[in-house]
Coordinates of C-alpha atoms in Angstrom, one line a residue:
M1 CA 5.7 23.9 26.8
S2 CA 3.8 27.0 26.2
S3 CA 2.5 27.9 22.7
E4 CA 5.0 30.9 22.6
Q5 CA 7.9 28.4 22.8
L6 CA 6.6 26.2 20.0
P7 CA 7.2 26.9 16.3
P8 CA 3.9 27.6 14.4
F9 CA 2.2 24.8 12.5
E10 CA 3.0 25.2 8.8
K11 CA -0.3 25.5 7.0
N12 CA 0.7 24.8 3.4
K13 CA 3.3 22.2 3.8
G14 CA 1.8 19.6 1.5
F15 CA 3.2 16.0 1.2
K16 CA 6.9 15.6 0.2
I17 CA 7.9 12.5 -1.7
S18 CA 11.5 11.4 -1.3
T19 CA 13.5 8.3 -2.0
S20 CA 13.1 5.4 0.4
P21 CA 15.5 5.4 3.4
N22 CA 17.8 2.8 1.8
P23 CA 17.2 2.8 -1.9
D24 CA 20.4 0.9 -2.6
W25 CA 19.4 -2.1 -0.4
K26 CA 19.8 -5.5 -2.2
Y27 CA 18.1 -8.8 -1.7
G28 CA 19.3 -10.6 1.5
Q29 CA 21.5 -7.7 2.6
R30 CA 21.8 -7.4 6.3
I31 CA 21.1 -4.2 8.2
E32 CA 24.7 -3.7 9.2
E33 CA 25.8 -3.5 5.5
T34 CA 24.5 0.0 5.0
P35 CA 25.6 3.1 7.0
E36 CA 21.9 3.9 8.0
G37 CA 21.3 0.3 9.1
R38 CA 24.6 0.1 11.0
A39 CA 23.7 3.2 13.0
W40 CA 20.2 1.7 13.8
A41 CA 21.7 -1.7 14.9
E42 CA 24.2 0.1 17.1
G43 CA 21.4 1.4 19.3
E44 CA 20.6 -2.1 20.5
K45 CA 23.6 -2.0 22.7
A46 CA 21.5 0.1 25.2
G47 CA 19.6 -3.1 26.0
W48 CA 15.9 -4.1 26.2
T49 CA 13.0 -3.5 28.4
V50 CA 10.7 -6.6 28.5
V51 CA 7.1 -6.2 29.7
D52 CA 5.1 -9.1 31.0
T53 CA 1.6 -7.7 30.3
S54 CA 0.0 -9.8 33.1
K55 CA 2.0 -7.9 35.7
E56 CA 1.6 -4.3 34.5
E57 CA -1.1 -1.8 35.5
T58 CA -3.7 -0.8 33.0
R59 CA -2.5 2.8 32.9
R60 CA 1.0 1.7 32.1
L61 CA -0.1 -0.8 29.4
Y62 CA -2.2 1.9 27.8
A63 CA 0.7 4.4 27.7
I64 CA 3.0 1.8 26.1
G65 CA 0.5 0.5 23.6
I66 CA -0.5 3.9 22.2
A67 CA 3.1 5.0 22.0
G68 CA 4.3 1.8 20.3
I69 CA 1.4 1.2 17.8
V70 CA 1.7 4.4 15.8
P71 CA 0.7 6.4 13.8
R72 CA -3.0 5.5 14.1
P73 CA -5.8 6.7 11.8
I74 CA -8.8 8.4 13.6
A75 CA -12.4 7.5 13.2
F76 CA -14.5 10.5 14.1
V77 CA -17.9 8.8 14.8
S78 CA -21.3 10.4 14.4
S79 CA -24.1 8.5 16.0
V80 CA -27.7 9.0 17.3
S81 CA -29.2 7.6 20.5
K82 CA -32.6 6.0 20.7
D83 CA -33.8 9.3 22.3
G84 CA -32.5 11.3 19.3
V85 CA -29.4 12.7 20.9
E86 CA -26.7 13.2 18.4
N87 CA -23.2 12.2 19.5
L88 CA -19.7 12.9 18.1
A89 CA -16.5 11.2 19.4
P90 CA -13.0 10.3 18.1
F91 CA -11.5 6.8 18.2
S92 CA -8.0 5.9 17.1
W93 CA -8.2 2.2 17.6
F94 CA -9.6 2.0 14.1
N95 CA -8.8 0.6 10.7
Q96 CA -10.3 -1.2 7.8
V97 CA -10.8 -5.0 7.8
C98 CA -11.7 -5.7 4.2
P99 CA -12.3 -3.7 1.0
N100 CA -14.8 -6.1 -0.5
P101 CA -17.3 -6.0 1.2
F102 CA -15.9 -2.8 2.6
V103 CA -15.7 -3.5 6.4
V104 CA -14.1 -1.3 9.1
S105 CA -13.5 -1.8 12.8
F106 CA -13.0 0.4 15.8
S107 CA -12.8 -0.3 19.5
C108 CA -14.7 1.3 22.3
A109 CA -13.3 1.0 25.8
H110 CA -15.7 0.5 28.7
G111 CA -15.4 2.2 32.1
G112 CA -16.1 5.4 33.9
Q113 CA -19.4 6.3 35.4
K114 CA -21.4 5.4 32.2
G115 CA -19.9 1.9 31.7
V116 CA -20.6 1.7 28.0
K117 CA -19.7 4.9 26.1
D118 CA -22.5 6.8 24.3
T119 CA -21.1 5.9 20.9
L120 CA -21.2 2.2 21.6
A121 CA -24.7 2.3 23.0
N122 CA -25.9 4.2 19.9
V123 CA -24.1 1.8 17.5
L124 CA -25.7 -1.2 19.2
S125 CA -29.1 0.3 18.7
G126 CA -28.7 -0.5 15.0
A127 CA -29.6 2.9 13.5
G128 CA -26.2 3.2 11.7
F129 CA -23.5 5.7 12.1
T130 CA -20.9 7.7 10.1
I131 CA -17.1 7.7 10.3
N132 CA -15.6 10.9 9.3
I133 CA -11.8 11.2 8.7
I134 CA -10.3 14.2 10.4
S135 CA -8.1 16.7 8.5
E136 CA -5.7 19.3 9.9
P137 CA -7.9 22.4 9.6
W138 CA -10.5 21.1 12.1
I139 CA -8.5 18.9 14.5
E140 CA -9.2 21.2 17.5
Q141 CA -12.9 20.9 16.9
S142 CA -12.8 17.1 16.8
N143 CA -10.6 16.9 19.9
V144 CA -13.1 18.8 22.1
C145 CA -15.7 16.0 21.4
S146 CA -13.7 13.6 23.6
T147 CA -15.2 15.4 26.6
D148 CA -17.4 13.2 28.9
A149 CA -20.7 15.0 28.1
P150 CA -23.9 13.7 29.7
L151 CA -26.0 11.3 27.8
E152 CA -28.6 14.0 27.0
V153 CA -26.0 16.4 25.6
S154 CA -24.9 16.5 22.0
E155 CA -21.3 17.4 21.2
W156 CA -22.2 19.1 17.9
P157 CA -22.8 22.6 19.3
I158 CA -19.6 22.7 21.3
S159 CA -17.6 21.5 18.3
G160 CA -18.9 24.2 15.9
L161 CA -19.0 21.5 13.2
T162 CA -21.7 21.3 10.5
K163 CA -24.2 18.4 10.0
V164 CA -25.0 17.1 6.6
P165 CA -27.6 14.4 5.9
S166 CA -26.5 10.9 5.1
I167 CA -28.1 8.8 2.3
H168 CA -28.6 5.5 4.1
V169 CA -28.2 6.0 7.9
K170 CA -29.9 8.2 10.4
A171 CA -26.7 9.8 11.8
P172 CA -25.5 12.9 9.9
R173 CA -22.0 13.2 8.4
V174 CA -19.6 15.9 9.3
K175 CA -19.6 18.4 6.5
E176 CA -16.0 19.5 7.2
S177 CA -14.7 15.9 6.7
A178 CA -13.4 15.3 3.1
F179 CA -13.8 11.6 3.5
S180 CA -16.9 10.2 5.3
M181 CA -18.4 6.7 5.4
E182 CA -22.0 5.7 6.2
C183 CA -21.8 2.5 8.2
E184 CA -24.1 -0.3 9.5
L185 CA -23.3 -2.6 12.4
L186 CA -22.0 -6.0 11.2
Q187 CA -20.8 -7.7 14.4
T188 CA -19.1 -7.0 17.7
V189 CA -16.4 -8.8 19.6
E190 CA -16.4 -8.3 23.4
V191 CA -13.1 -8.4 25.4
K192 CA -13.4 -9.3 29.0
D193 CA -11.1 -8.9 32.0
P194 CA -9.8 -12.4 32.7
A195 CA -9.8 -11.7 36.4
T196 CA -13.4 -10.5 36.8
N197 CA -15.0 -11.5 33.5
N198 CA -16.3 -8.0 33.1
P199 CA -16.3 -6.5 29.6
V200 CA -13.5 -3.9 29.2
S201 CA -13.8 -3.2 25.5
T202 CA -16.0 -3.9 22.5
L203 CA -14.6 -4.2 19.0
V204 CA -17.2 -3.0 16.5
L205 CA -17.2 -4.3 12.9
A206 CA -19.3 -2.4 10.4
Q207 CA -20.1 -2.5 6.8
V208 CA -19.6 0.7 4.9
K209 CA -22.7 1.4 2.7
Y210 CA -21.6 4.7 1.1
I211 CA -18.4 6.8 0.9
H212 CA -18.4 10.5 0.4
M213 CA -15.2 12.1 -0.9
R214 CA -14.7 15.9 -1.6
N215 CA -13.6 16.4 -5.1
D216 CA -11.0 19.0 -4.3
I217 CA -8.9 16.4 -2.3
L218 CA -8.8 13.8 -5.0
D219 CA -5.9 13.1 -7.4
P220 CA -7.3 14.3 -10.8
V221 CA -6.0 11.2 -12.6
R222 CA -6.7 8.3 -10.2
G223 CA -9.7 9.8 -8.4
L224 CA -8.3 8.9 -5.0
P225 CA -7.6 11.0 -1.9
D226 CA -4.3 12.8 -2.2
P227 CA -2.5 13.2 1.1
A228 CA -1.2 16.6 0.2
K229 CA -4.8 17.9 -0.2
Y230 CA -6.5 15.6 2.2
K231 CA -4.2 16.4 5.2
P232 CA -5.3 13.4 7.3
M233 CA -4.4 13.5 11.0
A234 CA -3.1 10.6 13.1
R235 CA -2.7 9.8 16.8
M236 CA 0.6 9.0 18.5
G237 CA 1.3 8.3 22.2
G238 CA 0.0 10.4 25.0
L239 CA -1.7 13.6 23.9
T240 CA 0.2 13.9 20.7
Y241 CA -1.2 14.1 17.1
A242 CA 0.9 13.8 14.0
R243 CA 0.6 15.3 10.6
V244 CA 1.5 13.2 7.5
S245 CA 3.8 15.4 5.4
E246 CA 6.6 13.1 4.1
G247 CA 6.7 9.8 2.4
F248 CA 8.1 7.5 -0.2
A249 CA 6.9 4.7 -2.5
L250 CA 8.2 1.2 -2.9
P251 CA 7.3 -1.0 -5.8
R252 CA 5.5 -4.3 -5.3
P253 CA 7.9 -7.2 -5.2
P254 CA 6.2 -10.1 -7.1
W255 CA 8.0 -13.4 -6.3
D256 CA 7.5 -14.8 -9.9
S257 CA 9.3 -11.8 -11.5
M258 CA 12.3 -11.9 -9.3
P259 CA 15.6 -12.9 -11.0
E260 CA 16.0 -16.7 -11.0
D261 CA 19.4 -16.6 -9.2
V262 CA 17.7 -14.6 -6.4
K263 CA 14.9 -17.2 -6.1
Q264 CA 17.4 -20.0 -6.1
R265 CA 19.6 -18.3 -3.5
F266 CA 16.8 -17.3 -1.1
G267 CA 14.0 -19.6 -2.1
G268 CA 14.2 -22.0 0.8
A269 CA 13.5 -22.3 4.5
A270 CA 17.2 -21.5 5.3
D271 CA 18.3 -19.9 8.5
S272 CA 18.6 -16.2 8.0
T273 CA 21.2 -15.9 10.7
Q274 CA 23.8 -17.2 8.2
E275 CA 26.1 -14.8 6.4
S276 CA 24.0 -13.2 3.7
S277 CA 25.5 -11.1 1.0
S278 CA 23.8 -10.2 -2.2
S279 CA 26.9 -9.4 -4.1
S280 CA 26.5 -12.5 -6.3
C281 CA 22.9 -11.9 -7.1
S282 CA 21.7 -10.2 -10.3
N283 CA 20.0 -7.3 -8.7
S284 CA 22.0 -4.1 -8.1
S285 CA 19.4 -2.1 -6.3
I286 CA 15.8 -3.1 -6.1
Y287 CA 14.3 0.1 -4.9
A288 CA 16.6 2.7 -6.5
M289 CA 15.0 5.5 -8.4
P290 CA 16.7 8.2 -10.5
A291 CA 18.3 10.5 -8.1
V292 CA 17.4 13.6 -10.1
Q293 CA 13.7 12.8 -9.6
L294 CA 13.4 12.6 -5.8
P295 CA 15.2 14.2 -2.8
P296 CA 17.0 11.8 -0.5
F297 CA 15.2 10.6 2.6
D298 CA 16.5 12.2 5.8
L299 CA 16.9 9.6 8.5
N300 CA 18.1 12.1 11.0
K301 CA 15.2 14.4 10.9
G302 CA 13.6 13.4 14.2
F303 CA 10.2 14.5 15.4
K304 CA 9.4 18.2 15.5
Y305 CA 6.7 19.6 17.9
T306 CA 4.7 22.7 16.7
S307 CA 1.6 24.4 17.8
S308 CA -1.6 22.9 16.7
P309 CA -3.1 24.0 13.4
V310 CA -5.6 26.5 14.8
P311 CA -4.5 27.2 18.4
T312 CA -6.9 30.1 18.8
W313 CA -10.0 28.1 18.1
R314 CA -12.8 28.5 20.8
Y315 CA -15.7 26.3 21.9
G316 CA -18.5 26.3 19.4
Q317 CA -16.6 28.4 16.8
S318 CA -17.5 27.3 13.3
I319 CA -14.7 26.4 10.8
E320 CA -15.3 29.6 8.7
S321 CA -14.4 31.7 11.8
T322 CA -10.6 31.2 11.2
P323 CA -8.6 31.9 8.0
E324 CA -7.4 28.3 8.0
G325 CA -10.9 26.9 8.3
K326 CA -12.3 29.3 5.8
A327 CA -9.8 28.1 3.2
W328 CA -10.7 24.5 3.9
A329 CA -14.4 25.1 3.7
E330 CA -13.9 26.9 0.4
G331 CA -12.7 23.6 -1.2
E332 CA -16.1 22.0 -0.9
K333 CA -17.3 24.1 -3.7
A334 CA -15.7 21.6 -6.1
G335 CA -18.4 19.2 -5.1
W336 CA -18.5 15.6 -4.0
T337 CA -18.0 12.1 -5.3
V338 CA -20.3 9.5 -3.7
I339 CA -19.3 5.8 -3.8
D340 CA -21.7 2.9 -3.5
P341 CA -19.3 0.0 -2.7
T342 CA -21.7 -2.6 -4.1
K343 CA -21.3 -1.0 -7.5
E344 CA -17.5 -0.8 -7.6
T345 CA -14.9 -3.4 -8.5
A346 CA -12.9 -5.0 -5.7
R347 CA -9.7 -3.4 -7.2
R348 CA -11.2 0.0 -7.1
M349 CA -12.5 -0.4 -3.6
Y350 CA -9.1 -1.4 -2.4
A351 CA -7.6 1.7 -3.9
I352 CA -10.1 4.0 -2.4
T353 CA -10.1 2.5 1.1
V354 CA -6.3 2.4 1.6
A355 CA -6.0 6.0 0.3
G356 CA -8.9 7.2 2.5
I357 CA -8.0 5.4 5.8
A358 CA -4.5 6.7 6.3
P359 CA -2.0 6.7 7.8
R360 CA -2.1 3.1 9.0
P361 CA 0.3 1.4 11.5
I362 CA 2.0 -1.7 10.2
A363 CA 2.2 -5.1 11.9
F364 CA 5.2 -7.0 10.6
I365 CA 4.2 -10.5 11.6
S366 CA 6.5 -13.5 12.2
S367 CA 4.8 -16.9 12.3
I368 CA 5.6 -20.5 11.8
S369 CA 3.7 -23.1 9.8
Q370 CA 2.9 -26.6 11.0
D371 CA 5.7 -27.9 8.9
G372 CA 8.2 -25.5 10.5
V373 CA 8.5 -22.9 7.7
E374 CA 9.1 -19.5 9.2
N375 CA 7.1 -16.7 7.6
L376 CA 7.4 -12.9 7.6
A377 CA 4.7 -10.5 6.2
P378 CA 3.5 -6.9 6.7
F379 CA -0.2 -6.0 7.4
S380 CA -1.4 -2.5 7.7
W381 CA -5.0 -3.2 8.6
F382 CA -3.8 -3.3 12.2
N383 CA -4.5 -1.6 15.5
M384 CA -5.1 -1.9 19.2
V385 CA -8.4 -3.1 20.8
T386 CA -7.7 -2.6 24.4
P387 CA -4.7 -2.1 26.7
D388 CA -5.8 -4.4 29.6
P389 CA -5.9 -7.3 28.8
P390 CA -3.7 -6.1 25.9
V391 CA -5.4 -7.1 22.7
I392 CA -4.5 -6.2 19.1
T393 CA -6.2 -6.9 15.8
F394 CA -5.2 -7.2 12.1
G395 CA -7.1 -8.0 8.9
V396 CA -5.8 -10.6 6.4
S397 CA -7.3 -10.7 3.0
H398 CA -7.9 -14.0 1.1
V399 CA -6.9 -14.7 -2.4
S400 CA -9.7 -16.4 -4.4
G401 CA -11.0 -17.6 -1.1
A402 CA -7.7 -19.1 0.0
A403 CA -6.0 -18.0 3.3
K404 CA -2.6 -16.5 3.3
D405 CA 0.4 -18.3 4.9
T406 CA 0.3 -15.9 7.9
L407 CA -3.3 -16.6 8.7
R408 CA -2.9 -20.4 8.4
N409 CA 0.1 -20.2 10.7
V410 CA -1.8 -18.0 13.2
L411 CA -4.7 -20.4 13.2
A412 CA -2.3 -23.3 14.0
G413 CA -2.2 -21.8 17.5
T414 CA 1.5 -21.7 18.2
G415 CA 1.6 -17.9 18.6
F416 CA 3.2 -15.2 16.5
T417 CA 5.0 -11.9 17.0
V418 CA 4.1 -8.4 15.8
N419 CA 7.1 -6.2 15.1
I420 CA 6.8 -2.5 14.5
I421 CA 8.8 -1.3 11.4
S422 CA 11.2 1.6 11.7
A423 CA 12.5 3.6 8.7
P424 CA 16.1 2.2 8.7
W425 CA 14.8 -1.3 7.6
V426 CA 11.6 -0.6 5.8
E427 CA 12.9 -2.0 2.5
Q428 CA 13.8 -5.3 4.2
S429 CA 10.2 -5.6 5.5
H430 CA 8.7 -4.5 2.3
I431 CA 10.3 -7.3 0.3
C432 CA 8.4 -9.8 2.6
S433 CA 5.1 -8.7 0.9
A434 CA 6.1 -10.8 -2.1
V435 CA 3.8 -13.8 -2.4
A436 CA 6.4 -16.5 -1.9
P437 CA 5.5 -20.3 -2.1
P438 CA 4.3 -21.7 1.2
D439 CA 7.5 -23.7 1.6
V440 CA 9.7 -20.6 1.3
S441 CA 10.7 -18.5 4.3
E442 CA 11.0 -14.8 3.8
W443 CA 13.7 -14.5 6.5
P444 CA 16.7 -15.1 4.2
I445 CA 15.7 -12.7 1.4
S446 CA 14.9 -10.0 4.0
G447 CA 18.4 -10.2 5.5
L448 CA 16.7 -9.6 8.9
T449 CA 17.7 -11.3 12.1
K450 CA 15.8 -13.7 14.3
A451 CA 15.6 -13.1 18.1
P452 CA 14.1 -15.7 20.4
S453 CA 10.7 -15.1 22.0
I454 CA 9.9 -15.8 25.6
L455 CA 6.5 -17.6 25.2
V456 CA 5.6 -18.2 21.6
K457 CA 7.4 -20.3 19.0
A458 CA 7.8 -17.6 16.4
A459 CA 10.9 -15.5 16.5
R460 CA 10.9 -11.8 17.0
V461 CA 12.7 -9.5 14.4
K462 CA 15.8 -8.3 16.2
E463 CA 15.8 -5.1 14.1
S464 CA 12.4 -4.1 15.5
A465 CA 12.6 -1.8 18.5
F466 CA 9.0 -2.6 19.5
S467 CA 7.9 -6.2 19.4
M468 CA 4.9 -8.1 20.8
E469 CA 4.5 -11.8 21.5
C470 CA 0.9 -12.7 20.7
E471 CA -1.5 -15.6 21.1
L472 CA -4.7 -16.1 19.1
F473 CA -7.9 -14.9 20.9
H474 CA -10.6 -14.8 18.3
T475 CA -11.2 -14.6 14.5
V476 CA -14.0 -13.1 12.4
E477 CA -14.6 -14.2 8.8
I478 CA -15.8 -11.7 6.3
R479 CA -17.7 -13.1 3.3
S480 CA -18.8 -11.8 0.0
P481 CA -22.5 -11.1 0.0
V482 CA -22.5 -12.2 -3.7
D483 CA -21.1 -15.7 -3.5
N484 CA -20.4 -16.2 0.3
V485 CA -16.7 -16.7 -0.3
I486 CA -14.5 -15.7 2.5
T487 CA -12.7 -12.5 1.5
S488 CA -10.9 -11.5 4.7
T489 CA -10.3 -12.7 8.2
L490 CA -10.0 -10.4 11.2
V491 CA -7.5 -11.8 13.7
V492 CA -7.9 -10.7 17.4
A493 CA -4.9 -11.6 19.6
H494 CA -3.7 -11.3 23.2
V495 CA -0.3 -9.6 23.7
K496 CA 1.7 -11.6 26.3
Y497 CA 5.0 -9.9 26.2
I498 CA 6.3 -6.6 24.8
H499 CA 9.9 -6.1 24.0
M500 CA 11.2 -2.4 23.7
R501 CA 14.7 -1.3 22.9
N502 CA 15.9 1.0 25.6
D503 CA 17.5 3.5 23.1
V504 CA 14.0 4.4 21.6
L505 CA 12.4 5.1 25.0
D506 CA 11.7 8.4 26.5
P507 CA 14.1 8.5 29.5
V508 CA 11.5 9.9 31.9
R509 CA 8.3 8.1 30.9
G510 CA 9.8 4.9 29.6
I511 CA 7.6 4.7 26.5
P512 CA 8.6 4.9 22.8
D513 CA 9.6 8.3 21.6
P514 CA 8.6 8.9 17.9
A515 CA 11.9 10.7 17.2
K516 CA 13.8 7.6 18.2
L517 CA 11.4 4.9 17.1
K518 CA 11.0 6.3 13.6
P519 CA 7.8 4.4 12.8
V520 CA 6.7 4.1 9.2
A521 CA 3.0 3.9 8.1
K522 CA 1.1 2.8 5.0
M523 CA -0.8 5.3 2.8
G524 CA -2.6 4.7 -0.4
G525 CA -1.2 2.7 -3.3
L526 CA 2.5 1.9 -3.0
S527 CA 3.2 4.8 -0.6
Y528 CA 4.6 4.8 2.9
A529 CA 4.7 7.7 5.2
V530 CA 6.9 8.9 8.1
V531 CA 5.7 11.2 10.8
T532 CA 8.2 13.9 11.5
E533 CA 5.9 16.6 12.9
G534 CA 3.3 16.7 15.6
F535 CA 1.5 18.6 18.3
T536 CA -0.2 18.0 21.5
L537 CA -3.7 19.0 22.4
P538 CA -4.9 18.9 26.0
R539 CA -7.4 16.3 27.0
A540 CA -10.9 17.8 26.6
P541 CA -11.8 19.0 30.0
S542 CA -14.6 17.3 32.0
W543 CA -18.1 18.4 30.9
E544 CA -18.7 19.6 34.4
T545 CA -15.7 21.9 34.2
V546 CA -16.9 23.2 30.8
A547 CA -20.5 23.7 31.8
E548 CA -19.5 25.6 34.9
G549 CA -17.3 28.0 33.0
Q550 CA -14.1 26.9 34.7
C551 CA -12.1 26.2 31.5
A552 CA -9.2 28.7 31.3
A553 CA -6.5 29.1 28.7
E554 CA -3.7 27.4 30.6
D555 CA -0.1 26.9 29.6
G556 CA -0.3 25.2 26.2
A557 CA -4.0 24.8 26.2
I558 CA -6.5 25.9 23.6
A559 CA -7.8 29.4 24.5
I560 CA -11.5 28.6 24.8
P561 CA -14.2 30.6 26.6
P562 CA -16.8 28.7 28.7
V563 CA -20.1 27.5 27.4
T564 CA -23.3 26.7 29.2
S565 CA -24.9 23.2 28.9
S566 CA -28.5 23.4 28.1
K567 CA -29.0 19.9 29.5
K568 CA -31.2 19.3 26.5
A569 CA -30.7 17.2 23.4
T570 CA -29.8 19.2 20.3
A571 CA -31.6 18.1 17.2

């Protein structure tokens, strides 16, 4: 589609807070008991597509994975080679692992003529690197850095972005980024092709030493990134990016404060397939908020494609060269807040990190204990690692050094399922974040439905239109540097089967369509986000094409004039 056919990107949209999709949902209520849920359940009649990952091509698994695990936050990584060449590259298989100590992870795929990507080679050298979160006004500038530039060429000049010195690491920060992190390598996990034993991807775990936040994007009361000001970008499937412009909040559901009749009714390992009506329970509507305060959530909004934020940006153009960029750069005059994680409380670090690394996809995990208790719990420190073999990862925090039910179940080795949450049943998944006793299953109180898996013991969530059957591959324990207590465990797992509901698939490409999948993501605090708008950016052309001046403004592409490679490292 040409840029003339697309509506323009709305620059000053902000972040709209609405009610949740089903604010009148009650404990244990099944999805068919609300009009919104009934419409969602009806779609299952179109059937399912089941993917045996061992029998699919890499390209196909990649397309399915990046379309199903959405929206993904983006790490824009700045690193320096041993020879002093400064590199910039975006990675969307990225998330946090633990807030205390603050650890993040991102995955670098291998392959191509270089084998190991420049970023990974630089990170492994141990000189440190920075992760810079991308905001709307400079997305085109970051996207061009995905070009396959030669080792001796820096992406900084072609991006037009500005270097600023870091405090602790050698690599500079991106001045245009309103949330940047200085990182040191902590550990790597190598994923190999089971057929050839050759490395296909490396998962990088890094400890964040300093955080830099622009004051103008912070909430003035809480001192945390405000999505309306921050404007973080996310990756979807294919070439699509998404903006985060709408969301809602759901209160935390502590088990101990639930009504006694609710705990008695649902506080067992009962089978959730039984008839479940909450009419006799004391709650009327757990999530309801005064209607006068918030507009209703629009479940029929779909996914709107627009032009990119600055479609006229050209190679090497600085951010101040466009009106949108100039307005963004102006905000820096409010100054910066620099955070040393070692001097902050764990609670404060959690609040900062979940607000800064956003939006995050959610893994709704179904697992079974050794005693047969079936567990459900959501985790937003989750993402892909590699498409072939298909590997995913998620972080599980510990409480006072103790592992959560999900982690204990996963470590038992009987497998688990990861179910992507869609808006029509987000309240039902959210209730499962209550810290129920180990002998209590969350299935009954959620009102969700079990569906049998092919390989693993744990059930799938029938209401999920994109589910994955997983087996444990590897774990990494993160310990407090103060007392050596385990604070988090990163779980790395192989995906064995993928179940996709046919009604959410694009009829041509056979991959999830965001307008139909309706994925929800976590933001900071109690907030969730939905992605209702996005745009595509063409893959950055090969460096050879760029250097030879062959990059033309084609249909839907960024209008960019050619540049000449100096074939020399840029300082």
